[in-house]
PDB file of C-alpha atoms and ligand atoms in Angstrom:
ATOM      1  CA  MET A   1    -179.532 163.062 -78.531  1.00 98.00           C
ATOM      2  CA  ILE A   2    -180.032 163.788 -82.740  1.00 98.00           C
ATOM      3  CA  VAL A   3    -178.293 165.704 -84.764  1.00 98.00           C
ATOM      4  CA  HIS A   4    -178.713 166.199 -88.587  1.00 98.00           C
ATOM      5  CA  GLY A   5    -176.172 167.543 -91.431  1.00 98.00           C
ATOM      6  CA  GLY A   6    -179.520 168.033 -94.350  1.00 97.00           C
ATOM      7  CA  ALA A   7    -181.592 166.575 -96.360  1.00 96.00           C
ATOM      8  CA  TRP A   8    -181.180 165.644-100.562  1.00 93.00           C
ATOM      9  CA  ALA A   9    -180.057 163.654-102.816  1.00 91.00           C
ATOM     10  CA  ILE A  10    -176.205 163.091-101.023  1.00 93.00           C
ATOM     11  CA  PRO A  11    -174.813 161.108-103.908  1.00 92.00           C
ATOM     12  CA  ALA A  12    -172.771 157.865-102.366  1.00 94.00           C
ATOM     13  CA  GLU A  13    -169.587 159.471-102.162  1.00 94.00           C
ATOM     14  CA  ALA A  14    -170.284 162.163-100.116  1.00 94.00           C
ATOM     15  CA  GLN A  15    -172.673 159.828 -97.716  1.00 96.00           C
ATOM     16  CA  GLY A  16    -169.542 158.517 -95.542  1.00 96.00           C
ATOM     17  CA  PRO A  17    -168.217 162.512 -94.408  1.00 96.00           C
ATOM     18  CA  HIS A  18    -171.562 163.077 -94.206  1.00 97.00           C
ATOM     19  CA  ARG A  19    -172.975 160.308 -91.668  1.00 98.00           C
ATOM     20  CA  ASP A  20    -169.553 160.301 -89.908  1.00 98.00           C
ATOM     21  CA  GLY A  21    -169.710 164.415 -89.676  1.00 98.00           C
ATOM     22  CA  CYS A  22    -173.335 163.838 -87.582  1.00 98.00           C
ATOM     23  CA  LEU A  23    -171.729 161.359 -85.215  1.00 98.00           C
ATOM     24  CA  ALA A  24    -168.416 163.201 -84.225  1.00 98.00           C
ATOM     25  CA  ALA A  25    -170.935 166.310 -83.952  1.00 98.00           C
ATOM     26  CA  LEU A  26    -173.048 163.182 -81.473  1.00 98.00           C
ATOM     27  CA  ALA A  27    -170.354 162.165 -79.900  1.00 98.00           C
ATOM     28  CA  LEU A  28    -169.131 165.627 -78.781  1.00 98.00           C
ATOM     29  CA  GLY A  29    -173.327 166.592 -77.525  1.00 98.00           C
ATOM     30  CA  ALA A  30    -173.418 163.666 -75.817  1.00 98.00           C
ATOM     31  CA  GLU A  31    -170.295 163.895 -73.830  1.00 98.00           C
ATOM     32  CA  VAL A  32    -171.332 166.988 -72.328  1.00 98.00           C
ATOM     33  CA  LEU A  33    -174.763 165.182 -71.917  1.00 98.00           C
ATOM     34  CA  ASP A  34    -173.411 162.305 -70.001  1.00 97.00           C
ATOM     35  CA  ARG A  35    -171.383 164.478 -67.565  1.00 97.00           C
ATOM     36  CA  HIS A  36    -174.327 166.087 -66.722  1.00 98.00           C
ATOM     37  CA  GLY A  37    -174.328 169.295 -68.559  1.00 98.00           C
ATOM     38  CA  SER A  38    -177.085 170.773 -69.979  1.00 98.00           C
ATOM     39  CA  ALA A  39    -179.249 169.943 -73.110  1.00 98.00           C
ATOM     40  CA  LEU A  40    -178.493 173.494 -74.668  1.00 98.00           C
ATOM     41  CA  ASP A  41    -174.560 173.017 -74.383  1.00 98.00           C
ATOM     42  CA  ALA A  42    -174.807 169.607 -75.901  1.00 98.00           C
ATOM     43  CA  VAL A  43    -176.887 171.311 -78.791  1.00 98.00           C
ATOM     44  CA  GLU A  44    -174.373 174.341 -78.884  1.00 98.00           C
ATOM     45  CA  THR A  45    -171.194 172.228 -78.547  1.00 98.00           C
ATOM     46  CA  ALA A  46    -172.741 169.747 -81.472  1.00 98.00           C
ATOM     47  CA  VAL A  47    -174.058 172.557 -83.991  1.00 98.00           C
ATOM     48  CA  ALA A  48    -170.366 174.449 -83.290  1.00 98.00           C
ATOM     49  CA  HIS A  49    -168.671 171.048 -84.554  1.00 98.00           C
ATOM     50  CA  LEU A  50    -171.086 170.664 -87.820  1.00 98.00           C
ATOM     51  CA  GLU A  51    -169.756 174.299 -88.519  1.00 98.00           C
ATOM     52  CA  ASP A  52    -166.497 174.034 -88.637  1.00 98.00           C
ATOM     53  CA  ASP A  53    -166.951 170.760 -90.850  1.00 98.00           C
ATOM     54  CA  PRO A  54    -166.280 171.865 -94.206  1.00 97.00           C
ATOM     55  CA  THR A  55    -168.606 169.195 -95.448  1.00 96.00           C
ATOM     56  CA  PHE A  56    -171.914 170.931 -94.461  1.00 97.00           C
ATOM     57  CA  ASP A  57    -173.706 173.908 -95.337  1.00 97.00           C
ATOM     58  CA  ALA A  58    -172.989 175.964 -91.946  1.00 98.00           C
ATOM     59  CA  GLY A  59    -170.067 178.244 -91.009  1.00 98.00           C
ATOM     60  CA  ARG A  60    -167.197 176.995 -92.881  1.00 98.00           C
ATOM     61  CA  GLY A  61    -167.945 175.454 -96.272  1.00 97.00           C
ATOM     62  CA  SER A  62    -171.084 177.152 -96.746  1.00 97.00           C
ATOM     63  CA  PHE A  63    -172.686 178.207 -99.763  1.00 97.00           C
ATOM     64  CA  LEU A  64    -172.101 181.497-101.563  1.00 97.00           C
ATOM     65  CA  SER A  65    -175.214 184.397-101.828  1.00 96.00           C
ATOM     66  CA  LEU A  66    -175.200 185.813-105.393  1.00 95.00           C
ATOM     67  CA  ASP A  67    -172.644 188.283-104.552  1.00 96.00           C
ATOM     68  CA  GLY A  68    -170.012 185.308-103.283  1.00 97.00           C
ATOM     69  CA  VAL A  69    -170.375 186.014 -99.970  1.00 98.00           C
ATOM     70  CA  VAL A  70    -171.057 183.905 -97.225  1.00 98.00           C
ATOM     71  CA  GLU A  71    -174.007 184.439 -95.086  1.00 98.00           C
ATOM     72  CA  LEU A  72    -175.144 183.002 -92.140  1.00 98.00           C
ATOM     73  CA  ASP A  73    -177.728 181.935 -89.662  1.00 98.00           C
ATOM     74  CA  ALA A  74    -178.813 180.021 -87.021  1.00 98.00           C
ATOM     75  CA  SER A  75    -180.638 179.810 -83.684  1.00 98.00           C
ATOM     76  CA  ILE A  76    -180.991 178.065 -80.961  1.00 99.00           C
ATOM     77  CA  MET A  77    -183.735 177.440 -78.429  1.00 98.00           C
ATOM     78  CA  SER A  78    -184.388 176.339 -74.234  1.00 98.00           C
ATOM     79  CA  GLY A  79    -187.483 174.200 -73.644  1.00 98.00           C
ATOM     80  CA  HIS A  80    -187.797 174.676 -70.034  1.00 97.00           C
ATOM     81  CA  ASP A  81    -187.717 178.293 -70.245  1.00 98.00           C
ATOM     82  CA  LEU A  82    -188.717 178.953 -73.665  1.00 98.00           C
ATOM     83  CA  GLN A  83    -185.250 181.627 -74.330  1.00 98.00           C
ATOM     84  CA  ALA A  84    -184.745 181.664 -77.499  1.00 98.00           C
ATOM     85  CA  GLY A  85    -181.621 183.451 -79.855  1.00 98.00           C
ATOM     86  CA  ALA A  86    -181.329 183.721 -82.936  1.00 98.00           C
ATOM     87  CA  VAL A  87    -178.981 185.338 -85.752  1.00 98.00           C
ATOM     88  CA  ALA A  88    -179.366 186.086 -89.571  1.00 98.00           C
ATOM     89  CA  CYS A  89    -176.946 187.592 -92.280  1.00 98.00           C
ATOM     90  CA  VAL A  90    -173.886 186.974 -90.369  1.00 98.00           C
ATOM     91  CA  THR A  91    -170.254 187.283 -92.245  1.00 98.00           C
ATOM     92  CA  THR A  92    -167.507 187.485 -89.993  1.00 98.00           C
ATOM     93  CA  VAL A  93    -168.470 184.727 -87.159  1.00 98.00           C
ATOM     94  CA  ARG A  94    -166.822 181.565 -87.116  1.00 98.00           C
ATOM     95  CA  ASN A  95    -169.756 179.985 -84.913  1.00 98.00           C
ATOM     96  CA  PRO A  96    -173.255 181.137 -85.245  1.00 98.00           C
ATOM     97  CA  VAL A  97    -174.598 178.955 -82.823  1.00 98.00           C
ATOM     98  CA  ARG A  98    -172.376 180.497 -80.487  1.00 98.00           C
ATOM     99  CA  LEU A  99    -173.781 184.014 -81.453  1.00 98.00           C
ATOM    100  CA  ALA A 100    -176.900 182.508 -80.657  1.00 99.00           C
ATOM    101  CA  ARG A 101    -176.496 181.489 -77.568  1.00 98.00           C
ATOM    102  CA  ARG A 102    -175.061 184.732 -76.665  1.00 98.00           C
ATOM    103  CA  VAL A 103    -178.288 186.313 -77.870  1.00 98.00           C
ATOM    104  CA  LEU A 104    -180.705 183.632 -76.148  1.00 98.00           C
ATOM    105  CA  GLU A 105    -178.738 185.465 -72.912  1.00 98.00           C
ATOM    106  CA  SER A 106    -179.485 188.689 -73.350  1.00 98.00           C
ATOM    107  CA  GLU A 107    -182.663 190.923 -73.511  1.00 98.00           C
ATOM    108  CA  HIS A 108    -183.100 190.255 -77.172  1.00 98.00           C
ATOM    109  CA  THR A 109    -184.415 187.417 -79.387  1.00 98.00           C
ATOM    110  CA  MET A 110    -182.971 188.307 -83.072  1.00 98.00           C
ATOM    111  CA  LEU A 111    -180.415 190.202 -84.116  1.00 98.00           C
ATOM    112  CA  VAL A 112    -179.530 190.258 -87.748  1.00 98.00           C
ATOM    113  CA  GLY A 113    -176.438 191.780 -90.052  1.00 98.00           C
ATOM    114  CA  ARG A 114    -174.460 194.614 -88.492  1.00 97.00           C
ATOM    115  CA  GLY A 115    -175.493 194.748 -85.540  1.00 98.00           C
ATOM    116  CA  ALA A 116    -175.703 191.080 -84.533  1.00 98.00           C
ATOM    117  CA  GLU A 117    -171.926 191.640 -85.449  1.00 98.00           C
ATOM    118  CA  GLU A 118    -171.379 194.639 -83.360  1.00 98.00           C
ATOM    119  CA  PHE A 119    -172.837 192.170 -80.790  1.00 98.00           C
ATOM    120  CA  ALA A 120    -170.315 189.481 -81.300  1.00 98.00           C
ATOM    121  CA  ALA A 121    -167.587 191.944 -81.138  1.00 98.00           C
ATOM    122  CA  ALA A 122    -168.609 192.774 -77.625  1.00 98.00           C
ATOM    123  CA  ALA A 123    -169.757 189.614 -76.077  1.00 98.00           C
ATOM    124  CA  GLY A 124    -166.528 188.264 -77.229  1.00 98.00           C
ATOM    125  CA  VAL A 125    -167.949 186.042 -79.727  1.00 98.00           C
ATOM    126  CA  GLU A 126    -164.789 184.237 -81.959  1.00 98.00           C
ATOM    127  CA  ALA A 127    -164.978 186.544 -85.652  1.00 98.00           C
ATOM    128  CA  CYS A 128    -163.221 184.725 -88.759  1.00 98.00           C
ATOM    129  CA  THR A 129    -162.283 186.283 -92.140  1.00 98.00           C
ATOM    130  CA  GLN A 130    -164.529 185.436 -95.383  1.00 98.00           C
ATOM    131  CA  GLU A 131    -161.670 183.906 -96.522  1.00 97.00           C
ATOM    132  CA  TRP A 132    -161.801 181.492 -93.774  1.00 97.00           C
ATOM    133  CA  LEU A 133    -165.521 180.482 -94.293  1.00 98.00           C
ATOM    134  CA  VAL A 134    -165.186 180.293 -97.928  1.00 98.00           C
ATOM    135  CA  THR A 135    -163.716 177.174 -99.503  1.00 97.00           C
ATOM    136  CA  ASP A 136    -162.121 176.096-102.862  1.00 97.00           C
ATOM    137  CA  ARG A 137    -165.217 174.341-103.458  1.00 95.00           C
ATOM    138  CA  GLU A 138    -167.965 176.384-102.685  1.00 96.00           C
ATOM    139  CA  ARG A 139    -166.059 179.028-105.083  1.00 97.00           C
ATOM    140  CA  GLU A 140    -166.022 176.780-107.274  1.00 96.00           C
ATOM    141  CA  ARG A 141    -169.332 175.688-107.541  1.00 93.00           C
ATOM    142  CA  TRP A 142    -170.492 179.976-107.375  1.00 95.00           C
ATOM    143  CA  ALA A 143    -168.377 180.417-110.029  1.00 95.00           C
ATOM    144  CA  GLU A 144    -170.786 177.809-112.099  1.00 92.00           C
ATOM    145  CA  LEU A 145    -173.736 178.566-110.968  1.00 91.00           C
ATOM    146  CA  VAL A 146    -173.801 182.366-111.176  1.00 91.00           C
ATOM    147  CA  LYS A 147    -174.038 181.342-115.215  1.00 90.00           C
ATOM    148  CA  ARG A 148    -177.436 180.037-114.732  1.00 83.00           C
ATOM    149  CA  PRO A 149    -179.022 179.622-111.015  1.00 77.00           C
ATOM    150  CA  PRO A 150    -180.723 176.408-110.142  1.00 76.00           C
ATOM    151  CA  THR A 151    -184.703 175.868-111.051  1.00 77.00           C
ATOM    152  CA  ILE A 152    -186.882 175.215-108.132  1.00 68.00           C
ATOM    153  CA  GLU A 153    -187.424 171.783-109.842  1.00 70.00           C
ATOM    154  CA  GLU A 154    -183.460 171.353-109.487  1.00 74.00           C
ATOM    155  CA  PHE A 155    -183.342 172.958-105.937  1.00 66.00           C
ATOM    156  CA  PHE A 156    -183.067 169.570-104.314  1.00 61.00           C
ATOM    157  CA  ASP A 157    -180.855 168.056-106.477  1.00 67.00           C
ATOM    158  CA  ILE A 158    -178.271 170.860-105.908  1.00 72.00           C
ATOM    159  CA  PRO A 159    -176.507 170.201-102.372  1.00 73.00           C
ATOM    160  CA  ARG A 160    -178.379 171.219 -98.997  1.00 79.00           C
ATOM    161  CA  GLY A 161    -176.598 170.741 -95.341  1.00 89.00           C
ATOM    162  CA  THR A 162    -177.642 173.074 -93.196  1.00 97.00           C
ATOM    163  CA  VAL A 163    -177.024 171.151 -89.527  1.00 98.00           C
ATOM    164  CA  GLY A 164    -179.232 171.013 -86.194  1.00 98.00           C
ATOM    165  CA  ALA A 165    -179.343 169.391 -83.408  1.00 99.00           C
ATOM    166  CA  VAL A 166    -181.730 168.385 -80.507  1.00 98.00           C
ATOM    167  CA  ALA A 167    -180.806 167.137 -76.622  1.00 98.00           C
ATOM    168  CA  PHE A 168    -182.899 165.669 -74.056  1.00 98.00           C
ATOM    169  CA  ASP A 169    -180.698 166.041 -70.340  1.00 98.00           C
ATOM    170  CA  CYS A 170    -180.291 164.242 -67.284  1.00 96.00           C
ATOM    171  CA  HIS A 171    -182.621 167.636 -65.586  1.00 96.00           C
ATOM    172  CA  GLY A 172    -185.411 167.037 -68.009  1.00 96.00           C
ATOM    173  CA  ASN A 173    -184.499 170.205 -70.420  1.00 98.00           C
ATOM    174  CA  ILE A 174    -185.060 169.623 -74.025  1.00 98.00           C
ATOM    175  CA  ALA A 175    -183.012 171.991 -76.544  1.00 98.00           C
ATOM    176  CA  ALA A 176    -182.650 172.624 -80.011  1.00 99.00           C
ATOM    177  CA  ALA A 177    -180.613 174.736 -82.470  1.00 99.00           C
ATOM    178  CA  THR A 178    -180.325 175.161 -86.336  1.00 98.00           C
ATOM    179  CA  SER A 179    -177.351 176.548 -88.368  1.00 98.00           C
ATOM    180  CA  THR A 180    -177.172 177.260 -91.971  1.00 98.00           C
ATOM    181  CA  GLY A 181    -175.545 178.807 -95.409  1.00 98.00           C
ATOM    182  CA  GLY A 182    -178.760 178.969 -97.085  1.00 96.00           C
ATOM    183  CA  PRO A 183    -179.455 177.601-100.127  1.00 93.00           C
ATOM    184  CA  PRO A 184    -176.307 178.148-103.251  1.00 93.00           C
ATOM    185  CA  VAL A 185    -176.521 182.032-104.778  1.00 93.00           C
ATOM    186  CA  LYS A 186    -179.563 182.937-102.798  1.00 93.00           C
ATOM    187  CA  GLN A 187    -180.272 186.925-102.738  1.00 94.00           C
ATOM    188  CA  PRO A 188    -178.000 188.876-100.260  1.00 97.00           C
ATOM    189  CA  GLY A 189    -179.946 189.376 -97.226  1.00 97.00           C
ATOM    190  CA  ARG A 190    -182.419 186.691 -98.370  1.00 97.00           C
ATOM    191  CA  VAL A 191    -183.436 184.303 -94.564  1.00 98.00           C
ATOM    192  CA  GLY A 192    -185.456 181.297 -94.315  1.00 97.00           C
ATOM    193  CA  ASP A 193    -186.240 179.358 -91.878  1.00 98.00           C
ATOM    194  CA  SER A 194    -183.305 178.323 -89.993  1.00 98.00           C
ATOM    195  CA  PRO A 195    -183.049 181.459 -87.504  1.00 98.00           C
ATOM    196  CA  ILE A 196    -186.865 182.100 -87.527  1.00 98.00           C
ATOM    197  CA  ILE A 197    -188.368 180.394 -84.286  1.00 98.00           C
ATOM    198  CA  GLY A 198    -190.967 178.361 -84.670  1.00 98.00           C
ATOM    199  CA  ALA A 199    -189.808 177.431 -88.155  1.00 98.00           C
ATOM    200  CA  GLY A 200    -186.555 176.355 -88.196  1.00 98.00           C
ATOM    201  CA  CYS A 201    -186.330 175.658 -84.368  1.00 98.00           C
ATOM    202  CA  TYR A 202    -188.314 175.330 -81.601  1.00 98.00           C
ATOM    203  CA  ALA A 203    -187.711 173.409 -78.332  1.00 98.00           C
ATOM    204  CA  SER A 204    -190.507 173.697 -74.991  1.00 98.00           C
ATOM    205  CA  ASN A 205    -190.087 171.309 -72.278  1.00 98.00           C
ATOM    206  CA  ASP A 206    -193.908 170.146 -72.660  1.00 98.00           C
ATOM    207  CA  SER A 207    -193.898 168.933 -76.164  1.00 98.00           C
ATOM    208  CA  ALA A 208    -190.355 168.362 -78.148  1.00 98.00           C
ATOM    209  CA  GLY A 209    -187.925 169.778 -79.387  1.00 98.00           C
ATOM    210  CA  VAL A 210    -186.821 170.106 -83.561  1.00 99.00           C
ATOM    211  CA  SER A 211    -184.527 170.694 -86.007  1.00 98.00           C
ATOM    212  CA  VAL A 212    -185.311 170.900 -89.400  1.00 98.00           C
ATOM    213  CA  THR A 213    -184.175 171.150 -93.166  1.00 97.00           C
ATOM    214  CA  GLY A 214    -184.670 171.921 -96.514  1.00 95.00           C
ATOM    215  CA  TRP A 215    -187.122 174.383 -97.900  1.00 93.00           C
ATOM    216  CA  GLY A 216    -186.658 177.327 -95.818  1.00 95.00           C
ATOM    217  CA  GLU A 217    -189.466 179.536 -97.485  1.00 95.00           C
ATOM    218  CA  ALA A 218    -191.885 176.925 -97.038  1.00 95.00           C
ATOM    219  CA  PHE A 219    -191.229 176.027 -93.790  1.00 97.00           C
ATOM    220  CA  VAL A 220    -191.661 179.959 -92.487  1.00 98.00           C
ATOM    221  CA  ARG A 221    -194.970 179.815 -94.112  1.00 98.00           C
ATOM    222  CA  LEU A 222    -195.944 176.815 -92.569  1.00 98.00           C
ATOM    223  CA  VAL A 223    -194.372 177.226 -88.981  1.00 98.00           C
ATOM    224  CA  TRP A 224    -193.271 173.878 -89.379  1.00 98.00           C
ATOM    225  CA  SER A 225    -191.012 173.147 -86.147  1.00 98.00           C
ATOM    226  CA  TYR A 226    -193.701 174.252 -83.826  1.00 98.00           C
ATOM    227  CA  ARG A 227    -196.380 172.560 -85.677  1.00 98.00           C
ATOM    228  CA  ALA A 228    -194.033 168.971 -85.755  1.00 98.00           C
ATOM    229  CA  THR A 229    -193.869 169.904 -81.364  1.00 98.00           C
ATOM    230  CA  LEU A 230    -197.291 170.064 -81.321  1.00 98.00           C
ATOM    231  CA  ALA A 231    -197.428 166.703 -83.469  1.00 98.00           C
ATOM    232  CA  SER A 232    -195.427 165.060 -80.690  1.00 98.00           C
ATOM    233  CA  LEU A 233    -198.036 165.665 -77.863  1.00 98.00           C
ATOM    234  CA  GLU A 234    -200.441 163.219 -79.328  1.00 96.00           C
ATOM    235  CA  ARG A 235    -197.745 160.457 -80.881  1.00 98.00           C
ATOM    236  CA  PRO A 236    -194.308 159.087 -79.870  1.00 98.00           C
ATOM    237  CA  ALA A 237    -191.556 161.052 -81.578  1.00 98.00           C
ATOM    238  CA  GLN A 238    -191.254 158.891 -84.440  1.00 98.00           C
ATOM    239  CA  ALA A 239    -195.079 159.371 -85.657  1.00 98.00           C
ATOM    240  CA  ALA A 240    -194.786 163.133 -84.831  1.00 98.00           C
ATOM    241  CA  CYS A 241    -191.902 163.355 -87.302  1.00 98.00           C
ATOM    242  CA  ASP A 242    -193.910 161.173 -89.736  1.00 98.00           C
ATOM    243  CA  HIS A 243    -196.758 163.271 -89.500  1.00 98.00           C
ATOM    244  CA  ALA A 244    -195.429 166.338 -89.718  1.00 98.00           C
ATOM    245  CA  LEU A 245    -194.144 165.368 -93.102  1.00 98.00           C
ATOM    246  CA  SER A 246    -197.384 165.317 -94.022  1.00 98.00           C
ATOM    247  CA  LEU A 247    -197.362 168.895 -92.762  1.00 98.00           C
ATOM    248  CA  LEU A 248    -195.764 170.144 -96.124  1.00 97.00           C
ATOM    249  CA  ALA A 249    -198.071 168.744 -98.631  1.00 97.00           C
ATOM    250  CA  PRO A 250    -199.759 171.887 -99.078  1.00 96.00           C
ATOM    251  CA  LEU A 251    -196.891 173.797-100.182  1.00 94.00           C
ATOM    252  CA  GLN A 252    -195.476 170.549-101.682  1.00 92.00           C
ATOM    253  CA  ALA A 253    -192.214 170.971 -99.872  1.00 93.00           C
ATOM    254  CA  ARG A 254    -189.569 169.086 -99.358  1.00 93.00           C
ATOM    255  CA  GLY A 255    -187.253 168.453 -96.334  1.00 95.00           C
ATOM    256  CA  GLY A 256    -186.277 166.682 -93.081  1.00 97.00           C
ATOM    257  CA  VAL A 257    -186.728 166.992 -89.636  1.00 98.00           C
ATOM    258  CA  ILE A 258    -185.035 165.281 -86.670  1.00 98.00           C
ATOM    259  CA  MET A 259    -186.720 165.422 -82.981  1.00 98.00           C
ATOM    260  CA  VAL A 260    -186.272 164.619 -79.124  1.00 98.00           C
ATOM    261  CA  ASP A 261    -189.780 164.368 -77.626  1.00 98.00           C
ATOM    262  CA  ARG A 262    -190.401 165.257 -73.640  1.00 98.00           C
ATOM    263  CA  ASN A 263    -189.995 161.759 -73.079  1.00 97.00           C
ATOM    264  CA  GLY A 264    -186.403 161.359 -74.664  1.00 97.00           C
ATOM    265  CA  GLU A 265    -187.688 159.460 -77.466  1.00 97.00           C
ATOM    266  CA  VAL A 266    -185.938 160.184 -80.542  1.00 98.00           C
ATOM    267  CA  GLY A 267    -187.231 160.349 -84.343  1.00 98.00           C
ATOM    268  CA  VAL A 268    -186.107 161.325 -88.014  1.00 98.00           C
ATOM    269  CA  ALA A 269    -187.944 161.691 -91.136  1.00 98.00           C
ATOM    270  CA  PHE A 270    -187.446 163.224 -94.595  1.00 97.00           C
ATOM    271  CA  ASN A 271    -189.046 163.153 -98.153  1.00 96.00           C
ATOM    272  CA  THR A 272    -185.890 163.869 -99.690  1.00 94.00           C
ATOM    273  CA  PRO A 273    -183.614 161.072-101.187  1.00 93.00           C
ATOM    274  CA  ALA A 274    -181.582 161.372 -97.989  1.00 96.00           C
ATOM    275  CA  MET A 275    -180.912 162.742 -94.938  1.00 97.00           C
ATOM    276  CA  ALA A 276    -177.525 162.865 -93.056  1.00 98.00           C
ATOM    277  CA  PHE A 277    -178.273 162.307 -89.072  1.00 98.00           C
ATOM    278  CA  ALA A 278    -177.085 160.854 -86.051  1.00 98.00           C
ATOM    279  CA  SER A 279    -178.630 159.755 -83.157  1.00 98.00           C
ATOM    280  CA  ARG A 280    -178.236 157.936 -79.390  1.00 98.00           C
ATOM    281  CA  ASP A 281    -181.469 157.077 -77.892  1.00 94.00           C
ATOM    282  CA  GLY A 282    -182.147 156.715 -73.996  1.00 88.00           C
ATOM    283  CA  ASN A 283    -180.543 153.632 -73.809  1.00 91.00           C
ATOM    284  CA  GLY A 284    -177.355 153.932 -75.506  1.00 93.00           C
ATOM    285  CA  ALA A 285    -178.405 153.022 -79.307  1.00 96.00           C
ATOM    286  CA  ILE A 286    -176.535 154.614 -81.893  1.00 97.00           C
ATOM    287  CA  ALA A 287    -178.092 155.589 -85.088  1.00 98.00           C
ATOM    288  CA  ALA A 288    -176.994 156.912 -88.339  1.00 98.00           C
ATOM    289  CA  GLY A 289    -177.532 158.140 -91.663  1.00 96.00           C
ATOM    290  CA  PRO A 290    -177.402 158.073 -95.042  1.00 95.00           C
TER     291      PRO A 290
HETATM  292  N1  LIG B 301    -183.887 175.283 -94.271  1.00 82.05           N
HETATM  293  C1  LIG B 301    -182.418 176.146 -95.007  1.00 82.05           C
HETATM  294  C2  LIG B 301    -182.603 177.781 -95.518  1.00 82.05           C
HETATM  295  O1  LIG B 301    -183.913 177.424 -96.324  1.00 82.05           O
HETATM  296  C3  LIG B 301    -181.619 175.473 -96.087  1.00 82.05           C
HETATM  297  C4  LIG B 301    -181.151 173.965 -95.846  1.00 82.05           C
HETATM  298  O2  LIG B 301    -181.896 173.387 -95.408  1.00 82.05           O
HETATM  299  O3  LIG B 301    -180.570 173.552 -96.470  1.00 82.05           O
HETATM  300  O4  LIG B 301    -182.218 178.783 -95.153  1.00 82.05           O
END
């Protein structure tokens, strides 16, 4: 299993909380796998934990949109039956990944905005207030950034903390999930790669599971996650992640990718200064960054 908490220039003082948050999420997900639970349950559990951790740009502690509202996107995919669920622009759901899971189990694949929230209420998914999602840290950041929104050159120097997880279970099934608040001071209604199946998340038992983070607009156009899983057909997981980064060249995009392939091998690669992640390989060896 492998989890991530964003890829950007994570400053020295923030690296410990990012690594620890990823390790805690990995431990919770791995516990599910150790009691023979499903990869789908493991990634949902890990990502829900990262959403609750205000260190990251997902769930509580997310960046605010231009209008001062937290708008959340998430996706989840099951590799054995290609079922997928995604939600975008939700503002009153504590754990968007849990809502995405309920969408996966329904006749829908993607729900957005008001309809997604009505579905959440009907499905009994835990609601929350904006007051709960918005932290003082992010309210202060927003007050500064609205005075002068970041340029594209500054984009990767400002915090990015999208989260994700990929798991391989004892039944041989792969699952992946991604969750984000999107970039700071985003246009209200803006949707990036994270809830787009094939862009921000993909899983197939035939190849691999992938979750990515970084410049979402580019990843949608590059169909990045899906192409990363294809790269795994011809290479070990780590080499496939390295190859996936080369696919970003035409758009000079930056980001990070995590993978678990059909052999249960993990991989992680990024072309940003740092990436927060934690992994456990098939032998039980733990690795973490930054
Ligand atoms: N990819 C996310 C988005 O574009 C942001 C991120 O990964 O930090 O919404």
